[in-house]
Amino acid sequence: MRQPLREENDAVWGGRNPTFKSNEQKVWLERTVEKGWTAPEWPVKYGGGGLSKSEGKILREEMKALSARPPLMSFGVWMLGPALLKYGTEAQKQTHLPPITRGEIRWAQGYSEPNSGSDLASLMTRCELHGDHYLINGQKIWTSYGHKADWIFVLVRTDFEAAKHDGISLVLVDMAQPGVTTRPIKLLSGMSHFCETFFDDARCKVDNVVGDLNRGWTVAKYLLTHEREMIGGSAIGRAAMRPLSEIVTQQVGLNELGVLSDLVLRTDVVRTEIDSLAFLWTTERVADEAKAGQGVGAMSAMLKYSGTELNKRRYELMMYSAGHDALTLGHEANLARDWLRTKGNSIEGGTSEIQLNIIAKRILGLPSA
Amino acid sequence: MRQPLREENDAVWGGRNPTFKSNEQKVWLERTVEKGWTAPEWPVKYGGGGLSKSEGKILREEMKALSARPPLMSFGVWMLGPALLKYGTEAQKQTHLPPITRGEIRWAQGYSEPNSGSDLASLMTRCELHGDHYLINGQKIWTSYGHKADWIFVLVRTDFEAAKHDGISLVLVDMAQPGVTTRPIKLLSGMSHFCETFFDDARCKVDNVVGDLNRGWTVAKYLLTHEREMIGGSAIGRAAMRPLSEIVTQQVGLNELGVLSDLVLRTDVVRTEIDSLAFLWTTERVADEAKAGQGVGAMSAMLKYSGTELNKRRYELMMYSAGHDALTLGHEANLARDWLRTKGNSIEGGTSEIQLNIIAKRILGLPSA
Amino acid sequence: MAMVLSDEQKILRDTARTFLQTSAPIDQLRRLRDEASADGFDRKTWESVVEMGWTGVLVPEDHGGVGMGHVAAGVIAEEMGRTLMASPYLSTAVMGATAVVGYGSASQCNKWLPPLAAGSLNVAVAVDEGRSHSPASISTTAQPTERGFRISGSKFFVADGHVADLILVSARSAGGPNDTNGISLFLVPSAASGIEIQRQTMVDSRNSATVRLEGVEVDAETLLGEAGAGYSALEHVLDAGRACLAAEMSGSAQQCLAQTVDYITTRQQFGQPIGSFQALQHRAAHLFAEIEIGRSAVIRALQALDAASDDRSLIVSVAKSKVGWVAQLAAQEAIQMHGGIGMTDELNIGFFLKRVRVAEALYGDTNFHADKFARLRNY
Amino acid sequence: MAMVLSDEQKILRDTARTFLQTSAPIDQLRRLRDEASADGFDRKTWESVVEMGWTGVLVPEDHGGVGMGHVAAGVIAEEMGRTLMASPYLSTAVMGATAVVGYGSASQCNKWLPPLAAGSLNVAVAVDEGRSHSPASISTTAQPTERGFRISGSKFFVADGHVADLILVSARSAGGPNDTNGISLFLVPSAASGIEIQRQTMVDSRNSATVRLEGVEVDAETLLGEAGAGYSALEHVLDAGRACLAAEMSGSAQQCLAQTVDYITTRQQFGQPIGSFQALQHRAAHLFAEIEIGRSAVIRALQALDAASDDRSLIVSVAKSKVGWVAQLAAQEAIQMHGGIGMTDELNIGFFLKRVRVAEALYGDTNFHADKFARLRNY
């Protein structure tokens, strides 16, 4: 397992029907679960490793130094867990956290709706009390791996009279029931891991509301911060990848003076490399500042914005350097597919425009219109 | 006079107290005035050349082919004249147009106010009837060459009850009176041709209102189109200047492979040259389309926006190529002064932001907030 | 020359727009892709194109064409760019015609132009041999034989090569790997013995082919122009293709902007159309300005081809480089402004992103032409 | 190393900020300019700077300094960038100290460091001879003599050269025009016979000088390090200067953004603060992101100097190139967002635009360092 992941398909996601590409993957997950290292900084009683932030950082660095693969990819670990730890009841924590750390339950995120994209709080999925449980009706979209998930955390409207942000709740729904169906959405890269998820009298027990009823917006925002950090985290991974110039030089070659043969491309590559390094250091600095209790909370918006825009630039330049080869369908490196996929980076998880709005308002304090 | 203008200071602006740097300048002006070629397309009876648009274009091209200098720089010709021809009374045309064509009266523009920049229509300069004349009180800013002008066309508020755009009039005011004073504003280049202009019970005859009273906003907008075209026109002049690459190559030199020694700068230079050529052709195309009765009226906003942004890029690259030399005060080429001056290009005559607003709303038809 | 369309060209534009939007809307390309069409284009629509005379747009009337010139050819390409009609138009009607009309002998013109104009002869241009466009870097050889030449080599990224009847092949009859001297052009029937054509579907759902020539024996009549002196003809043919690709990309960019403006005018978020947000307005306005600037470069390049201007290469490089960049900006901005739906295959914009990428790479990407421009200006 | 300031460094930052905003606000620079000050900096303020120990920031305690390191030196430079304090800090306390501390013999350290830390010795670095920065392209010669060397040549753009007591001169004792071998460094008293120093006021109202050396006789003791092997020492000294210039520009960029945010929050147009318009919000937010990314590069570069990292040159080039670009963006955006008032000399932003331009050019502009980065990565 000491090889970087090459594709998302190679990763272990767990769940009720887990798939492992090799026995090593299974063993690696079991060993890390024993140590609580699928969620190193969670309390031991919930299946975590009980490490402090500093210890967690050391573990991550050691793992990175070993080129160890992440044992488990999990929206439960990255997103729902932190929200449950902060806002969940003790019973919710005991019920939901340990299966997450063991990779037994795979979670999906039910946030966006067809008419509520950037304006998330305008969501209209209905959640109404019906005896001792809720009935949920509506549609979510951009549910990542919704067709493979076991449970879903869903933003729903529980008060239709209240102001936009005041009638929203976050509920936990088991997807293994007839009222929940999913349909994959084909992306322009030809791939599809996003789904539409439909709720048709889907049931949810009353004790599966996270935080106070009608106060889900607070929980939702907290969870979004972790989503941005997760995306920022994958940006770190990308930035630490093979230097762009190495890839480009191999493709394009050097001229008699020892500089890249395509002089115009060289300028774009060097600027992108400089920006990438400085961005990589920024992710480190923001993490160090957070650890030191300094820094600004909304910085995750800045990392999400700059990291995804930079990743798009990186792939554009890789496409230029690969030339005609990459434009052939079925080209073995699948570069074109990955390049097309990057176009969604600045849309999913909050568009670049939304991140800029957050920076403008929460960090710079600029006035609303 | 078959040498391009090197500096604005070299130009002939006319006026009650005209200055000529040489007798040739004076003779050249007199000769062109005789032919009506200071305003080639105006009617002969108002001192113009009586040429059609096609003939005017031929004249301009021939002048350019001869490298002939413009005989007269004149806001009267470029801006006020077209507005008077369209909206003025016969008496106003007879009174004001001939002195403009002869370079006898130099005009200034009184539009912006300290609190009415981009939001021009919020202007507050008062114009009130007082017997058989108006009294004007208020302050204008960014009056180009206000301290050297004889008359000024001023946007004033004549109805204080009406909606913002409905109480504005355009009036013509003689500056040779005690109620009008000017004060130059020092720009960051150290130069100053902009003024503040103060009106303190300045007088203006009732027949010096252009167009209908309180309907000045229509005239004002028409006049602004001509201002943008004028700025677009100077952009043409600039684009037709010595190619950027020639200047840069001379400064920076070529390497062993015959390409510019500064490889990174080379990329920026070539992209700017490509954009400049394509922009130059766009000014020609827009003119050809206008002549053919095609095209979009608000295109002047696009030319103003792109032309000024391009000019800023051009000067940035000239600064890079000149290196340390240009950073010394008193450097003979005065490049730094001109570079600093370009920073105002995208602000004066309507900011780039305003031009983009115009394109978005009037050309693309995007909705208002 | 005034940079406006003549009345004749305007009629052509309006006809083309109506025809293409009715008979070859972008859904046609989607269908061809989803059905994995063997031809990669719709034969029925192509027949209508032939009937309208578009295949003869550059062919003189005395050879069965309509001889309307490059501006007209570009008008058609621009309209095709709006609906992304797939067809051998560029290879055949633009580049093939430019080659034969410009450099063919009387007998070559008589032989090839009438069927080309009549739509019964498809041409493909086989020039590149490597990762990226570099027309002088070829190692395909043409050795003199008793009856003509023997050609051997491999050509990649040959647009529409799989449906070509005649292939324009550049081959080296003298000189070293990057010499512009020593390159000869041949009009080789695709059915000639020793030619192997392998179709490759591209990311834009259009076609290109790998063409392998193994000791292909051709007679002297296949030589276009003079032996060893074909490079300037090749550049001319390529420039015609580049200018029309720029026209096509310009049409695509305009379509991306138009669709985006429509979308943001109607899509509501935060209680108002997102097109009322100033940040999107300014980006759309900036894109509009860039598209307009690109359009001027396109018409200038097409006029330069018609006028056989000395500056043709420089002007064409401006157009290909500028519009290649602008069209990518347009497609990217269109996706971003469409938000979530912009990521999906369902939205047509993805087709534009893909086609523009391929068109931008074809016959020299924006960097290639920027570099060429700089070299033409000696820096 | 964690990329956060230590407690000691935070105290230094707070002290510096308070002092500079009180005692050396930007109006000081305006006054120096308008009065055409002979020194080009304020002697009284400089005395306070000396008292606070900033001139000794890189000088070890046993030579009279406080030895706080480059991160601390950068913290001071960054705060100076916020108010544009003019002083010989960079030449003397950063580059002069780096040279002597890093490469001086025991006797040179004993001789020069105590007065340097005590503020009684100003140093200037004389390296460039041409239009742009190119430290190996020198033709100033150092010929061996009986008692030492004879130095001849002309140096341009010597920051603070007119107030220097000691000039660090790079001269060629062997090798051709662009060789990095054969360069020697000398600590030459500015009073030495044969030196002519001509002050030049720069566009940023700071000073630089032309230093001409005509057969200047110096003894062997003036040689810093080994003869002919001075290039790597020179690069080290320059890197220290470049990193602190990046820190200074980062401070200037942050100040430009802060002033702009203040302005657009209050300036009303169309009945609302212009800072509520989304286009300006997004541009300000983008600028914020760029400034933050630049800040990371600065602290990383300063840490690399403290750690004597092998990657020092590469990291410093990232910082100088990135921040040089960001600071120009910040000044330009600040002017544009201020609108009309942004064009005037009355607004302080113009001083930032001018200073950033000079700082960006000093010791290699953003293109120079981009190119250097690419060469260090072998492409």
JSON list of N, CA and C in Angstrom, two decimals, chain A residues 114-115 117-119 142 185-188 251 264 316 319-324 327 329 339-340 344 346-347 353, chain C residues 131 157 201-203 267 269-270 283 328 332 336 339-345 353-354 357 360-361 365-367:
[
{"chain": "A", "resi": 114, "resn": "PRO", "atom": "N", "xyz": [-32.01, 20.85, -7.55]},
{"chain": "A", "resi": 114, "resn": "PRO", "atom": "CA", "xyz": [-31.95, 21.43, -8.90]},
{"chain": "A", "resi": 114, "resn": "PRO", "atom": "C", "xyz": [-32.14, 22.95, -8.91]},
{"chain": "A", "resi": 115, "resn": "ASN", "atom": "N", "xyz": [-33.00, 23.46, -8.05]},
{"chain": "A", "resi": 115, "resn": "ASN", "atom": "CA", "xyz": [-33.19, 24.91, -8.03]},
{"chain": "A", "resi": 115, "resn": "ASN", "atom": "C", "xyz": [-32.47, 25.61, -6.89]},
{"chain": "A", "resi": 117, "resn": "GLY", "atom": "N", "xyz": [-28.74, 25.76, -5.99]},
{"chain": "A", "resi": 117, "resn": "GLY", "atom": "CA", "xyz": [-27.34, 25.44, -6.20]},
{"chain": "A", "resi": 117, "resn": "GLY", "atom": "C", "xyz": [-26.49, 26.28, -5.27]},
{"chain": "A", "resi": 118, "resn": "SER", "atom": "N", "xyz": [-26.05, 27.41, -5.77]},
{"chain": "A", "resi": 118, "resn": "SER", "atom": "CA", "xyz": [-25.27, 28.31, -4.93]},
{"chain": "A", "resi": 118, "resn": "SER", "atom": "C", "xyz": [-26.13, 28.87, -3.79]},
{"chain": "A", "resi": 119, "resn": "ASP", "atom": "N", "xyz": [-27.40, 29.05, -4.08]},
{"chain": "A", "resi": 119, "resn": "ASP", "atom": "CA", "xyz": [-28.32, 29.57, -3.07]},
{"chain": "A", "resi": 119, "resn": "ASP", "atom": "C", "xyz": [-28.90, 28.38, -2.30]},
{"chain": "A", "resi": 142, "resn": "TRP", "atom": "N", "xyz": [-26.32, 16.24, -7.33]},
{"chain": "A", "resi": 142, "resn": "TRP", "atom": "CA", "xyz": [-24.87, 16.26, -7.09]},
{"chain": "A", "resi": 142, "resn": "TRP", "atom": "C", "xyz": [-24.49, 15.43, -5.85]},
{"chain": "A", "resi": 185, "resn": "ILE", "atom": "N", "xyz": [-25.64, 10.83, -12.82]},
{"chain": "A", "resi": 185, "resn": "ILE", "atom": "CA", "xyz": [-25.62, 11.92, -13.81]},
{"chain": "A", "resi": 185, "resn": "ILE", "atom": "C", "xyz": [-24.34, 11.78, -14.61]},
{"chain": "A", "resi": 186, "resn": "LYS", "atom": "N", "xyz": [-24.45, 11.75, -15.92]},
{"chain": "A", "resi": 186, "resn": "LYS", "atom": "CA", "xyz": [-23.25, 11.63, -16.75]},
{"chain": "A", "resi": 186, "resn": "LYS", "atom": "C", "xyz": [-22.58, 12.99, -16.86]},
{"chain": "A", "resi": 187, "resn": "LEU", "atom": "N", "xyz": [-21.31, 13.05, -16.54]},
{"chain": "A", "resi": 187, "resn": "LEU", "atom": "CA", "xyz": [-20.58, 14.31, -16.65]},
{"chain": "A", "resi": 187, "resn": "LEU", "atom": "C", "xyz": [-19.97, 14.45, -18.03]},
{"chain": "A", "resi": 188, "resn": "LEU", "atom": "N", "xyz": [-19.45, 15.63, -18.31]},
{"chain": "A", "resi": 188, "resn": "LEU", "atom": "CA", "xyz": [-18.92, 15.83, -19.66]},
{"chain": "A", "resi": 188, "resn": "LEU", "atom": "C", "xyz": [-17.65, 15.03, -19.91]},
{"chain": "A", "resi": 251, "resn": "GLN", "atom": "N", "xyz": [7.48, 15.49, -22.34]},
{"chain": "A", "resi": 251, "resn": "GLN", "atom": "CA", "xyz": [6.68, 15.49, -23.56]},
{"chain": "A", "resi": 251, "resn": "GLN", "atom": "C", "xyz": [7.27, 16.37, -24.65]},
{"chain": "A", "resi": 264, "resn": "VAL", "atom": "N", "xyz": [6.67, 29.55, -25.44]},
{"chain": "A", "resi": 264, "resn": "VAL", "atom": "CA", "xyz": [5.47, 30.20, -24.91]},
{"chain": "A", "resi": 264, "resn": "VAL", "atom": "C", "xyz": [4.88, 29.35, -23.79]},
{"chain": "A", "resi": 316, "resn": "GLU", "atom": "N", "xyz": [-4.77, 22.12, -17.95]},
{"chain": "A", "resi": 316, "resn": "GLU", "atom": "CA", "xyz": [-4.70, 22.77, -19.26]},
{"chain": "A", "resi": 316, "resn": "GLU", "atom": "C", "xyz": [-3.29, 22.65, -19.83]},
{"chain": "A", "resi": 319, "resn": "MET", "atom": "N", "xyz": [-2.45, 19.24, -21.00]},
{"chain": "A", "resi": 319, "resn": "MET", "atom": "CA", "xyz": [-3.07, 19.00, -22.30]},
{"chain": "A", "resi": 319, "resn": "MET", "atom": "C", "xyz": [-2.24, 19.63, -23.42]},
{"chain": "A", "resi": 320, "resn": "TYR", "atom": "N", "xyz": [-1.78, 20.85, -23.20]},
{"chain": "A", "resi": 320, "resn": "TYR", "atom": "CA", "xyz": [-0.94, 21.48, -24.22]},
{"chain": "A", "resi": 320, "resn": "TYR", "atom": "C", "xyz": [0.31, 20.66, -24.48]},
{"chain": "A", "resi": 321, "resn": "SER", "atom": "N", "xyz": [0.91, 20.18, -23.41]},
{"chain": "A", "resi": 321, "resn": "SER", "atom": "CA", "xyz": [2.19, 19.50, -23.62]},
{"chain": "A", "resi": 321, "resn": "SER", "atom": "C", "xyz": [1.98, 18.13, -24.24]},
{"chain": "A", "resi": 322, "resn": "ALA", "atom": "N", "xyz": [0.83, 17.51, -24.01]},
{"chain": "A", "resi": 322, "resn": "ALA", "atom": "CA", "xyz": [0.60, 16.20, -24.60]},
{"chain": "A", "resi": 322, "resn": "ALA", "atom": "C", "xyz": [0.21, 16.30, -26.07]},
{"chain": "A", "resi": 323, "resn": "GLY", "atom": "N", "xyz": [-0.22, 17.47, -26.49]},
{"chain": "A", "resi": 323, "resn": "GLY", "atom": "CA", "xyz": [-0.52, 17.68, -27.90]},
{"chain": "A", "resi": 323, "resn": "GLY", "atom": "C", "xyz": [-1.63, 16.78, -28.41]},
{"chain": "A", "resi": 324, "resn": "HIS", "atom": "N", "xyz": [-1.48, 16.35, -29.65]},
{"chain": "A", "resi": 324, "resn": "HIS", "atom": "CA", "xyz": [-2.51, 15.55, -30.30]},
{"chain": "A", "resi": 324, "resn": "HIS", "atom": "C", "xyz": [-2.84, 14.27, -29.55]},
{"chain": "A", "resi": 327, "resn": "LEU", "atom": "N", "xyz": [-5.72, 13.99, -27.30]},
{"chain": "A", "resi": 327, "resn": "LEU", "atom": "CA", "xyz": [-7.04, 14.31, -27.84]},
{"chain": "A", "resi": 327, "resn": "LEU", "atom": "C", "xyz": [-7.74, 13.10, -28.44]},
{"chain": "A", "resi": 329, "resn": "LEU", "atom": "N", "xyz": [-9.60, 9.68, -28.21]},
{"chain": "A", "resi": 329, "resn": "LEU", "atom": "CA", "xyz": [-10.40, 8.94, -27.22]},
{"chain": "A", "resi": 329, "resn": "LEU", "atom": "C", "xyz": [-9.74, 7.61, -26.95]},
{"chain": "A", "resi": 339, "resn": "TRP", "atom": "N", "xyz": [-8.72, 15.88, -17.49]},
{"chain": "A", "resi": 339, "resn": "TRP", "atom": "CA", "xyz": [-8.79, 17.31, -17.79]},
{"chain": "A", "resi": 339, "resn": "TRP", "atom": "C", "xyz": [-10.25, 17.78, -17.79]},
{"chain": "A", "resi": 340, "resn": "LEU", "atom": "N", "xyz": [-11.12, 17.04, -18.45]},
{"chain": "A", "resi": 340, "resn": "LEU", "atom": "CA", "xyz": [-12.53, 17.42, -18.47]},
{"chain": "A", "resi": 340, "resn": "LEU", "atom": "C", "xyz": [-13.11, 17.41, -17.06]},
{"chain": "A", "resi": 344, "resn": "GLY", "atom": "N", "xyz": [-15.13, 20.62, -13.35]},
{"chain": "A", "resi": 344, "resn": "GLY", "atom": "CA", "xyz": [-16.10, 20.65, -12.26]},
{"chain": "A", "resi": 344, "resn": "GLY", "atom": "C", "xyz": [-15.52, 21.08, -10.93]},
{"chain": "A", "resi": 346, "resn": "SER", "atom": "N", "xyz": [-14.16, 23.72, -9.85]},
{"chain": "A", "resi": 346, "resn": "SER", "atom": "CA", "xyz": [-14.49, 25.06, -9.38]},
{"chain": "A", "resi": 346, "resn": "SER", "atom": "C", "xyz": [-16.00, 25.26, -9.29]},
{"chain": "A", "resi": 347, "resn": "ILE", "atom": "N", "xyz": [-16.76, 24.18, -9.44]},
{"chain": "A", "resi": 347, "resn": "ILE", "atom": "CA", "xyz": [-18.22, 24.24, -9.32]},
{"chain": "A", "resi": 347, "resn": "ILE", "atom": "C", "xyz": [-18.69, 23.42, -8.12]},
{"chain": "A", "resi": 353, "resn": "GLU", "atom": "N", "xyz": [-17.33, 31.31, -7.41]},
{"chain": "A", "resi": 353, "resn": "GLU", "atom": "CA", "xyz": [-18.03, 32.56, -7.14]},
{"chain": "A", "resi": 353, "resn": "GLU", "atom": "C", "xyz": [-18.49, 32.62, -5.69]},
{"chain": "C", "resi": 131, "resn": "ARG", "atom": "N", "xyz": [3.80, 14.51, -31.94]},
{"chain": "C", "resi": 131, "resn": "ARG", "atom": "CA", "xyz": [2.92, 14.89, -30.84]},
{"chain": "C", "resi": 131, "resn": "ARG", "atom": "C", "xyz": [2.20, 16.20, -31.11]},
{"chain": "C", "resi": 157, "resn": "PHE", "atom": "N", "xyz": [-3.10, 12.18, -36.89]},
{"chain": "C", "resi": 157, "resn": "PHE", "atom": "CA", "xyz": [-4.01, 13.30, -36.70]},
{"chain": "C", "resi": 157, "resn": "PHE", "atom": "C", "xyz": [-4.47, 13.85, -38.04]},
{"chain": "C", "resi": 201, "resn": "THR", "atom": "N", "xyz": [-11.25, 8.00, -33.19]},
{"chain": "C", "resi": 201, "resn": "THR", "atom": "CA", "xyz": [-12.25, 8.96, -32.73]},
{"chain": "C", "resi": 201, "resn": "THR", "atom": "C", "xyz": [-11.59, 9.89, -31.73]},
{"chain": "C", "resi": 202, "resn": "MET", "atom": "N", "xyz": [-11.89, 11.15, -31.88]},
{"chain": "C", "resi": 202, "resn": "MET", "atom": "CA", "xyz": [-11.26, 12.15, -31.04]},
{"chain": "C", "resi": 202, "resn": "MET", "atom": "C", "xyz": [-12.19, 12.53, -29.90]},
{"chain": "C", "resi": 203, "resn": "VAL", "atom": "N", "xyz": [-11.64, 13.28, -28.99]},
{"chain": "C", "resi": 203, "resn": "VAL", "atom": "CA", "xyz": [-12.39, 13.70, -27.82]},
{"chain": "C", "resi": 203, "resn": "VAL", "atom": "C", "xyz": [-13.59, 14.57, -28.19]},
{"chain": "C", "resi": 267, "resn": "ARG", "atom": "N", "xyz": [-31.89, 31.75, -15.05]},
{"chain": "C", "resi": 267, "resn": "ARG", "atom": "CA", "xyz": [-31.60, 30.99, -13.83]},
{"chain": "C", "resi": 267, "resn": "ARG", "atom": "C", "xyz": [-31.68, 31.90, -12.60]},
{"chain": "C", "resi": 269, "resn": "GLN", "atom": "N", "xyz": [-31.28, 32.56, -8.54]},
{"chain": "C", "resi": 269, "resn": "GLN", "atom": "CA", "xyz": [-30.67, 32.18, -7.26]},
{"chain": "C", "resi": 269, "resn": "GLN", "atom": "C", "xyz": [-30.71, 33.43, -6.39]},
{"chain": "C", "resi": 270, "resn": "PHE", "atom": "N", "xyz": [-30.87, 33.22, -5.09]},
{"chain": "C", "resi": 270, "resn": "PHE", "atom": "CA", "xyz": [-30.95, 34.35, -4.16]},
{"chain": "C", "resi": 270, "resn": "PHE", "atom": "C", "xyz": [-32.04, 35.34, -4.60]},
{"chain": "C", "resi": 283, "resn": "ARG", "atom": "N", "xyz": [-17.77, 39.57, -16.34]},
{"chain": "C", "resi": 283, "resn": "ARG", "atom": "CA", "xyz": [-17.05, 38.50, -17.04]},
{"chain": "C", "resi": 283, "resn": "ARG", "atom": "C", "xyz": [-17.68, 38.24, -18.40]},
{"chain": "C", "resi": 328, "resn": "GLN", "atom": "N", "xyz": [-11.54, 29.01, -26.10]},
{"chain": "C", "resi": 328, "resn": "GLN", "atom": "CA", "xyz": [-11.39, 28.21, -24.88]},
{"chain": "C", "resi": 328, "resn": "GLN", "atom": "C", "xyz": [-11.93, 28.98, -23.67]},
{"chain": "C", "resi": 332, "resn": "GLN", "atom": "N", "xyz": [-14.98, 27.65, -21.33]},
{"chain": "C", "resi": 332, "resn": "GLN", "atom": "CA", "xyz": [-14.74, 27.49, -19.89]},
{"chain": "C", "resi": 332, "resn": "GLN", "atom": "C", "xyz": [-15.66, 28.39, -19.07]},
{"chain": "C", "resi": 336, "resn": "GLN", "atom": "N", "xyz": [-18.53, 27.30, -16.36]},
{"chain": "C", "resi": 336, "resn": "GLN", "atom": "CA", "xyz": [-18.51, 27.82, -14.99]},
{"chain": "C", "resi": 336, "resn": "GLN", "atom": "C", "xyz": [-19.80, 28.57, -14.68]},
{"chain": "C", "resi": 339, "resn": "GLY", "atom": "N", "xyz": [-22.75, 26.56, -13.84]},
{"chain": "C", "resi": 339, "resn": "GLY", "atom": "CA", "xyz": [-22.71, 25.88, -12.54]},
{"chain": "C", "resi": 339, "resn": "GLY", "atom": "C", "xyz": [-22.87, 24.38, -12.70]},
{"chain": "C", "resi": 340, "resn": "GLY", "atom": "N", "xyz": [-23.58, 23.76, -11.76]},
{"chain": "C", "resi": 340, "resn": "GLY", "atom": "CA", "xyz": [-23.70, 22.31, -11.74]},
{"chain": "C", "resi": 340, "resn": "GLY", "atom": "C", "xyz": [-24.06, 21.70, -13.09]},
{"chain": "C", "resi": 341, "resn": "ILE", "atom": "N", "xyz": [-25.06, 22.24, -13.75]},
{"chain": "C", "resi": 341, "resn": "ILE", "atom": "CA", "xyz": [-25.49, 21.69, -15.03]},
{"chain": "C", "resi": 341, "resn": "ILE", "atom": "C", "xyz": [-24.37, 21.79, -16.06]},
{"chain": "C", "resi": 342, "resn": "GLY", "atom": "N", "xyz": [-23.47, 22.76, -15.84]},
{"chain": "C", "resi": 342, "resn": "GLY", "atom": "CA", "xyz": [-22.33, 22.95, -16.74]},
{"chain": "C", "resi": 342, "resn": "GLY", "atom": "C", "xyz": [-21.37, 21.78, -16.73]},
{"chain": "C", "resi": 343, "resn": "MET", "atom": "N", "xyz": [-21.39, 20.99, -15.65]},
{"chain": "C", "resi": 343, "resn": "MET", "atom": "CA", "xyz": [-20.48, 19.84, -15.56]},
{"chain": "C", "resi": 343, "resn": "MET", "atom": "C", "xyz": [-21.01, 18.63, -16.31]},
{"chain": "C", "resi": 344, "resn": "THR", "atom": "N", "xyz": [-22.28, 18.69, -16.73]},
{"chain": "C", "resi": 344, "resn": "THR", "atom": "CA", "xyz": [-22.91, 17.46, -17.23]},
{"chain": "C", "resi": 344, "resn": "THR", "atom": "C", "xyz": [-22.78, 17.29, -18.74]},
{"chain": "C", "resi": 345, "resn": "ASP", "atom": "N", "xyz": [-22.91, 16.04, -19.13]},
{"chain": "C", "resi": 345, "resn": "ASP", "atom": "CA", "xyz": [-22.92, 15.72, -20.55]},
{"chain": "C", "resi": 345, "resn": "ASP", "atom": "C", "xyz": [-24.22, 16.18, -21.19]},
{"chain": "C", "resi": 353, "resn": "LEU", "atom": "N", "xyz": [-16.60, 22.74, -25.59]},
{"chain": "C", "resi": 353, "resn": "LEU", "atom": "CA", "xyz": [-15.30, 22.67, -24.92]},
{"chain": "C", "resi": 353, "resn": "LEU", "atom": "C", "xyz": [-14.39, 21.68, -25.63]},
{"chain": "C", "resi": 354, "resn": "LYS", "atom": "N", "xyz": [-14.96, 20.52, -25.97]},
{"chain": "C", "resi": 354, "resn": "LYS", "atom": "CA", "xyz": [-14.15, 19.45, -26.57]},
{"chain": "C", "resi": 354, "resn": "LYS", "atom": "C", "xyz": [-13.75, 19.80, -28.00]},
{"chain": "C", "resi": 357, "resn": "ARG", "atom": "N", "xyz": [-11.12, 22.49, -28.17]},
{"chain": "C", "resi": 357, "resn": "ARG", "atom": "CA", "xyz": [-9.81, 22.00, -27.78]},
{"chain": "C", "resi": 357, "resn": "ARG", "atom": "C", "xyz": [-9.11, 21.35, -28.98]},
{"chain": "C", "resi": 360, "resn": "GLU", "atom": "N", "xyz": [-8.38, 23.93, -31.71]},
{"chain": "C", "resi": 360, "resn": "GLU", "atom": "CA", "xyz": [-7.28, 24.78, -31.28]},
{"chain": "C", "resi": 360, "resn": "GLU", "atom": "C", "xyz": [-5.94, 24.09, -31.53]},
{"chain": "C", "resi": 361, "resn": "ALA", "atom": "N", "xyz": [-5.90, 22.79, -31.32]},
{"chain": "C", "resi": 361, "resn": "ALA", "atom": "CA", "xyz": [-4.65, 22.04, -31.51]},
{"chain": "C", "resi": 361, "resn": "ALA", "atom": "C", "xyz": [-4.32, 21.80, -32.98]},
{"chain": "C", "resi": 365, "resn": "ASP", "atom": "N", "xyz": [-1.32, 25.02, -32.27]},
{"chain": "C", "resi": 365, "resn": "ASP", "atom": "CA", "xyz": [-2.13, 25.58, -31.17]},
{"chain": "C", "resi": 365, "resn": "ASP", "atom": "C", "xyz": [-1.77, 27.05, -30.94]},
{"chain": "C", "resi": 366, "resn": "THR", "atom": "N", "xyz": [-2.40, 27.61, -29.96]},
{"chain": "C", "resi": 366, "resn": "THR", "atom": "CA", "xyz": [-2.25, 29.06, -29.76]},
{"chain": "C", "resi": 366, "resn": "THR", "atom": "C", "xyz": [-0.80, 29.42, -29.43]},
{"chain": "C", "resi": 367, "resn": "ASN", "atom": "N", "xyz": [-0.09, 28.52, -28.76]},
{"chain": "C", "resi": 367, "resn": "ASN", "atom": "CA", "xyz": [1.33, 28.78, -28.47]},
{"chain": "C", "resi": 367, "resn": "ASN", "atom": "C", "xyz": [2.17, 28.69, -29.74]}
]
